Coordinates of C-alpha atoms in Angstrom, one line a residue:
X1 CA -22.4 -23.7 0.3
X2 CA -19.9 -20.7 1.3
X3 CA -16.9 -21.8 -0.9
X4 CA -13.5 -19.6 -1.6
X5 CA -14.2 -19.3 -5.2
X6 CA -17.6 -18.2 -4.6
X7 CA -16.4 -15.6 -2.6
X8 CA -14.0 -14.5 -4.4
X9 CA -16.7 -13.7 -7.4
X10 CA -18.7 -12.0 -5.3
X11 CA -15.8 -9.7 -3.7
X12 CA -14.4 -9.4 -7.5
X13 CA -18.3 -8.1 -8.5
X14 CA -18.3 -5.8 -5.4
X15 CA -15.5 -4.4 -6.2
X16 CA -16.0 -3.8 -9.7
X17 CA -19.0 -2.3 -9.0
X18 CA -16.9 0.4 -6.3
X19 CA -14.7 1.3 -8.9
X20 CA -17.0 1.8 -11.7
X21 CA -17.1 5.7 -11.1
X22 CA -13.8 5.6 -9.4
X23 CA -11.5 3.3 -10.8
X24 CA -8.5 4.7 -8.3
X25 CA -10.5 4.1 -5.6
X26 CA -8.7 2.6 -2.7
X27 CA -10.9 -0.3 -1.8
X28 CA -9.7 -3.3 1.3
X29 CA -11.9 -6.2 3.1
X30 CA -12.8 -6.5 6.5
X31 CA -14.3 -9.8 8.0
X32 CA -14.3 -11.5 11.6
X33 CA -13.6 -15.1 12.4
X34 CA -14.6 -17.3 8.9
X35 CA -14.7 -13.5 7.2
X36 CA -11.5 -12.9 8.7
X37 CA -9.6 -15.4 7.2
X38 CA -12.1 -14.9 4.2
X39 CA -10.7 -11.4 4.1
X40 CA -7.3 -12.2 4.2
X41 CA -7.7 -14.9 1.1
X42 CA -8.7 -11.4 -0.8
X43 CA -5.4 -10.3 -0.4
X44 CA -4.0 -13.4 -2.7
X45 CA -6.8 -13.4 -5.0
X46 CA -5.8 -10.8 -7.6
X47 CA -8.5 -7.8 -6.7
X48 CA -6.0 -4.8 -6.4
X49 CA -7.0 -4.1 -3.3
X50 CA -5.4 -1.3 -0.6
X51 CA -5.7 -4.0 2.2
X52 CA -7.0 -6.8 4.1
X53 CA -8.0 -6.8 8.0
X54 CA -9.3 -10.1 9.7
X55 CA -10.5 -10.1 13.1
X56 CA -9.6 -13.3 14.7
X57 CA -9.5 -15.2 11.4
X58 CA -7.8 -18.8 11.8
X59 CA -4.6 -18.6 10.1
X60 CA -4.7 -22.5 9.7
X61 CA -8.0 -24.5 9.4
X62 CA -8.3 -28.3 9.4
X63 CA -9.1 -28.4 5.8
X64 CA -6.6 -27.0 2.6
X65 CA -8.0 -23.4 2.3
X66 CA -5.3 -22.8 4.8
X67 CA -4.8 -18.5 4.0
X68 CA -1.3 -19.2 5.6
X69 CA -0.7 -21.4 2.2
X70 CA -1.4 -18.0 -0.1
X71 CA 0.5 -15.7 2.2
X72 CA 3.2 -15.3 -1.3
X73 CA 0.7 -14.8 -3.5
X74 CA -0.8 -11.8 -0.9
X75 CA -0.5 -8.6 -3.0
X76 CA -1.4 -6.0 -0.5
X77 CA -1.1 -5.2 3.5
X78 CA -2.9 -7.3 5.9
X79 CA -4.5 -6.3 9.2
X80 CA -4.6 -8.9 11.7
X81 CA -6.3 -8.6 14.9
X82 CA -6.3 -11.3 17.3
X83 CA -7.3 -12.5 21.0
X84 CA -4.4 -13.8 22.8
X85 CA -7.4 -15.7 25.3
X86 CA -8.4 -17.6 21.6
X87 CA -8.6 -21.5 22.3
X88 CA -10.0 -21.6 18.8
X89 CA -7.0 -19.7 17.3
X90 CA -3.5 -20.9 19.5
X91 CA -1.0 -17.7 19.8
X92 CA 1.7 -20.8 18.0
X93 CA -0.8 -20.4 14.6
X94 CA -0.9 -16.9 15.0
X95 CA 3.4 -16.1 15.2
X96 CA 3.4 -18.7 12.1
X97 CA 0.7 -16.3 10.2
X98 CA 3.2 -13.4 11.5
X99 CA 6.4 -15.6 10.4
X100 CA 5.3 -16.4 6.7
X101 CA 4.0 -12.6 5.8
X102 CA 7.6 -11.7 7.4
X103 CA 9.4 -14.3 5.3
X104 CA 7.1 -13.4 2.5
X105 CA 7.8 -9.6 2.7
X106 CA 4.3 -8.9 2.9
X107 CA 3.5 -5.6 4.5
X108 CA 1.9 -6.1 7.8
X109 CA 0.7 -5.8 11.4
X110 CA -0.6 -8.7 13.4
X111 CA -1.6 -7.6 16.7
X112 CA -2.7 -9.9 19.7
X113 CA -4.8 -8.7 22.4
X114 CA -3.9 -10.8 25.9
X115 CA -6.3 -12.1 27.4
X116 CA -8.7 -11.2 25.6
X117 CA -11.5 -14.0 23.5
X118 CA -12.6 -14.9 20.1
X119 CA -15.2 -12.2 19.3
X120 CA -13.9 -9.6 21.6
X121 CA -14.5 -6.9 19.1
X122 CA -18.1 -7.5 18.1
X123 CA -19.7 -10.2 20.9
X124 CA -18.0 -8.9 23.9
X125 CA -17.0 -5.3 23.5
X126 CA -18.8 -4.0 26.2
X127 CA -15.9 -6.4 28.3
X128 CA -13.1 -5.2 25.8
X129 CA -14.2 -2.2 25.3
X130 CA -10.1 -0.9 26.0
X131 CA -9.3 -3.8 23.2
X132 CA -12.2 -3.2 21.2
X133 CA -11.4 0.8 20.8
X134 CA -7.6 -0.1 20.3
X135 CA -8.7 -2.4 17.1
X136 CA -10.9 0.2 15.7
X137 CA -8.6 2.6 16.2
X138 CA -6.0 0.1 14.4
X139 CA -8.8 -0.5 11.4
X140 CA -8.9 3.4 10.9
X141 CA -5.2 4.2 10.8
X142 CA -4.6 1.1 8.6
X143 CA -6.8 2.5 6.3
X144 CA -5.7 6.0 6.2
X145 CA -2.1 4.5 5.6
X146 CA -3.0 2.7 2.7
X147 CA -5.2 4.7 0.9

């Protein structure tokens, strides 16, 4: 079973491994969908990292590892990149991700792509391919910022 803490660890033993011959390293997550928000639960975790990017990573899930809950503990920038066409993900959970990193002062950029799905980016990018290039242009510039 997938569980935050086991994540977590294994993030935390990645990482430590990266910065084993470069302890200034700048190191962020990336994830889509349950890595997404996995990725952004990084950010509040405590593993010094640069940033945090989710693609289309629910904000708000059913159960309490909400990673809208941790947004004050979130020590570095967060990425967000979202499809405005998401039943799975309403635009109303997404402005209340934006809302409480704004209220939070966490540094950030939560973009929303309209019209386009859940999984643009990776199982429909040949349809948003316009969207998909955006967000990886968006992924490389937020890492060149941050670094």
């Amino acid at each position: 079973k997938c569980t935050l803490e086991g994540v977590s660890a294994d993030v935390g033993a990645a990482l430590a491994r990266l910065r084993a011959d470069r302890p200034d390293r700048a190191l962020f997550t990336v994830g889509f969908c349950f890595g997404g928000s996995n990725s952004w639960h990084q950010a509040a975790n405590g593993h010094g990292l640069s940033g945090a990017i989710g693609f289309y990573g629910r904000p708000r899930r059913s159960d309490a590892d909400a990673v809208i809950d941790r947004v004050a503990e979130m020590t570095c920038p967060i990425l967000a990149l979202m499809g405005g066409a998401d039943p799975g993900i309403p635009k109303q959970a997404v402005e209340e991700f934006h809302q409480a990193l704004e209220q939070a002062g966490v540094d950030h950029d939560v973009v929303v792509y309209p019209g386009a799905p859940h999984s643009f980016f990776d199982r429909k990018q040949t349809e948003f391919a316009a969207e998909s290039a955006d967000a990886w242009n968006r992924v490389l510039s937020f890492i060149a910022d941050h670094s």
